[in-house]
XYZ file of N, CA and C in Angstrom:
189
model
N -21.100 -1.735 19.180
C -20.534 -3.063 19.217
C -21.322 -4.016 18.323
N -22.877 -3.808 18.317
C -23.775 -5.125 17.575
C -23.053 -4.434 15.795
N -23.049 -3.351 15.554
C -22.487 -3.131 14.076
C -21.149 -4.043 13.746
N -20.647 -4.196 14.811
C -19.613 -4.952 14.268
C -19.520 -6.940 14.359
N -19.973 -7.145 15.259
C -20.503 -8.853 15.068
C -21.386 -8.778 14.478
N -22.385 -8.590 14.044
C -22.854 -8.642 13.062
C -22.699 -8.257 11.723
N -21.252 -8.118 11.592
C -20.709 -7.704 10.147
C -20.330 -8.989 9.428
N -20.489 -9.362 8.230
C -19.887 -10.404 8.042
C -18.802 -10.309 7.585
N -17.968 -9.262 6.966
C -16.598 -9.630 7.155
C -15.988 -9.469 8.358
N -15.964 -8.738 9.025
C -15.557 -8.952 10.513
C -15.865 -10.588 11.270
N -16.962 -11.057 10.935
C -17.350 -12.450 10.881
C -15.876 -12.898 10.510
N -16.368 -13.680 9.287
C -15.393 -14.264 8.312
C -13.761 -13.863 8.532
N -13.519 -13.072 8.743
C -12.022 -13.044 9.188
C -11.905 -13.354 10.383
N -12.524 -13.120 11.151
C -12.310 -13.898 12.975
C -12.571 -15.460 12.988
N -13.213 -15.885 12.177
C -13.786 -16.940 12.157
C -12.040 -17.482 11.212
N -11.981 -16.694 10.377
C -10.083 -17.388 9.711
C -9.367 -17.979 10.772
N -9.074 -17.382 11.912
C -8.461 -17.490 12.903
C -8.621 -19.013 13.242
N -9.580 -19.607 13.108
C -9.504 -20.945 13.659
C -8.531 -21.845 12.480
N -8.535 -21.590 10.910
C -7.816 -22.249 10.589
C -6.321 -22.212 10.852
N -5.963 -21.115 11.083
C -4.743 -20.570 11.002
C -4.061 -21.112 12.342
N -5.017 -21.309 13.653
C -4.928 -21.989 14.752
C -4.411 -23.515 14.727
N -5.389 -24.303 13.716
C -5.110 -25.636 13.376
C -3.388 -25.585 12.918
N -3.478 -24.577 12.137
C -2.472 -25.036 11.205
C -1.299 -24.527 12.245
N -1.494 -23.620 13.209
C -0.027 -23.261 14.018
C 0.118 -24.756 15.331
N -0.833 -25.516 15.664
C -0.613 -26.142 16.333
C -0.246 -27.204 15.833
N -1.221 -28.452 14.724
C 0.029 -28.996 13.898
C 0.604 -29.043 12.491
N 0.848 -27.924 12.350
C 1.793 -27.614 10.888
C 3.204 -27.171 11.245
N 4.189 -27.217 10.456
C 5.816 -26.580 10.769
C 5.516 -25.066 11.116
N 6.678 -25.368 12.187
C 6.935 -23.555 12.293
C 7.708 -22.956 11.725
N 7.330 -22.046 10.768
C 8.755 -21.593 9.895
C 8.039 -20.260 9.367
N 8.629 -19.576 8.647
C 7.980 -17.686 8.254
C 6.874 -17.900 7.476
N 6.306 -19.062 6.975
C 4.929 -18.848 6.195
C 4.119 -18.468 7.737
N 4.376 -19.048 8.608
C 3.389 -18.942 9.561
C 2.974 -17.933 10.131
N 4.412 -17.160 10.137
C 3.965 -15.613 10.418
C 3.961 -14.626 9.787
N 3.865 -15.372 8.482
C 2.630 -14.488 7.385
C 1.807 -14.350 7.253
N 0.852 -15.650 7.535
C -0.357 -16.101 7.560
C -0.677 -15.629 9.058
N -0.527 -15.216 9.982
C -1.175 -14.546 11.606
C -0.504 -13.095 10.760
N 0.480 -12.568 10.321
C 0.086 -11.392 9.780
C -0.985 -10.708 8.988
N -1.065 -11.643 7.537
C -1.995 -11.585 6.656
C -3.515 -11.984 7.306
N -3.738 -12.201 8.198
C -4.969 -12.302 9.168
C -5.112 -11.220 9.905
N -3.894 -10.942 10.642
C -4.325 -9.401 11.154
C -4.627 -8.398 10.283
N -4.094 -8.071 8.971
C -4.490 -6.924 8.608
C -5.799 -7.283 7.350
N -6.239 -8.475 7.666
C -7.752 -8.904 6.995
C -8.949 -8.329 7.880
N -8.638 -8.408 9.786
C -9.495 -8.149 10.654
C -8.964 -6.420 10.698
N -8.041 -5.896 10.587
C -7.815 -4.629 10.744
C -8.662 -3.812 9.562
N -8.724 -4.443 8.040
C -9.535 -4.161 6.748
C -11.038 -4.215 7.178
N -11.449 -4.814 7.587
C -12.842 -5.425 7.950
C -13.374 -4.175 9.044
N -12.435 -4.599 9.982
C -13.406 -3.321 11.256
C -12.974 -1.940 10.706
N -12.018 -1.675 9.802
C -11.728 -0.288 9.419
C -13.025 0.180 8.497
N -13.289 -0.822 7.511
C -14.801 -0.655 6.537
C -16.169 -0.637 7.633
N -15.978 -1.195 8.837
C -17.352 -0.980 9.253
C -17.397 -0.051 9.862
N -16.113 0.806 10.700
C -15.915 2.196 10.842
C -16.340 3.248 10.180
N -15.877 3.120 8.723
C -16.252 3.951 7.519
C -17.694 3.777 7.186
N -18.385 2.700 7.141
C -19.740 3.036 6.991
C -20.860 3.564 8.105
N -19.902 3.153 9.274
C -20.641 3.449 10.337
C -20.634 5.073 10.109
N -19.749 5.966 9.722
C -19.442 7.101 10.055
C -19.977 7.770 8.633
N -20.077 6.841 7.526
C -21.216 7.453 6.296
C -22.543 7.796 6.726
N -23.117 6.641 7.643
C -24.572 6.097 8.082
C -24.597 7.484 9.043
N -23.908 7.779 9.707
C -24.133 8.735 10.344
C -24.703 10.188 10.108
N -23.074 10.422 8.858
C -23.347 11.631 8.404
C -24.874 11.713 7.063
N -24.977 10.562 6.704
C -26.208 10.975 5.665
C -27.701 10.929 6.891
N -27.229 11.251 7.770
C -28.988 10.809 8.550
C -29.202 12.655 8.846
N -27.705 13.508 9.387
C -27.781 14.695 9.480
C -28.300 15.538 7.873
C-alpha cells in the first residue's frame, strides 16, 4: 500500500479529482463532464497500473 501513496503519479491524479469536483459542482452538466471523470479514471487506472509494473520489476531483479 505505502508503494502506492507514495507514488507521485498516483498522487497527482487523485489529487486531479479535486478539480474536476469543483468543476462538476459549479460548472454545466453536459458530456465534457463525463469525459473529464472518464479521462481521470483512466489517468488513476495508468498510474497504479505503472506502479504495479515496477513493483513487479523491483521484485523480479532482487531474485
Amino acid at each position: 500500500m505505502r508503494k502506492f501513496i507514495f507514488n507521485t503519479s498516483v498522487l497527482s491524479s487523485v489529487f486531479g479529482a479535486v478539480g474536476i469536483a469543483k468543476q462538476t459542482k459549479e460548472g454545466p452538466r453536459d458530456w465534457r463532464l463525463i469525459l473529464m471523470w472518464i479521462s481521470w479514471a483512466i489517468t488513476v487506472a495508468i498510474a497504479v497500473g505503472t506502479v504495479v509494473e515496477q513493483s513487479r520489476e523491483h521484485e523480479l531483479d532482487e531474485y
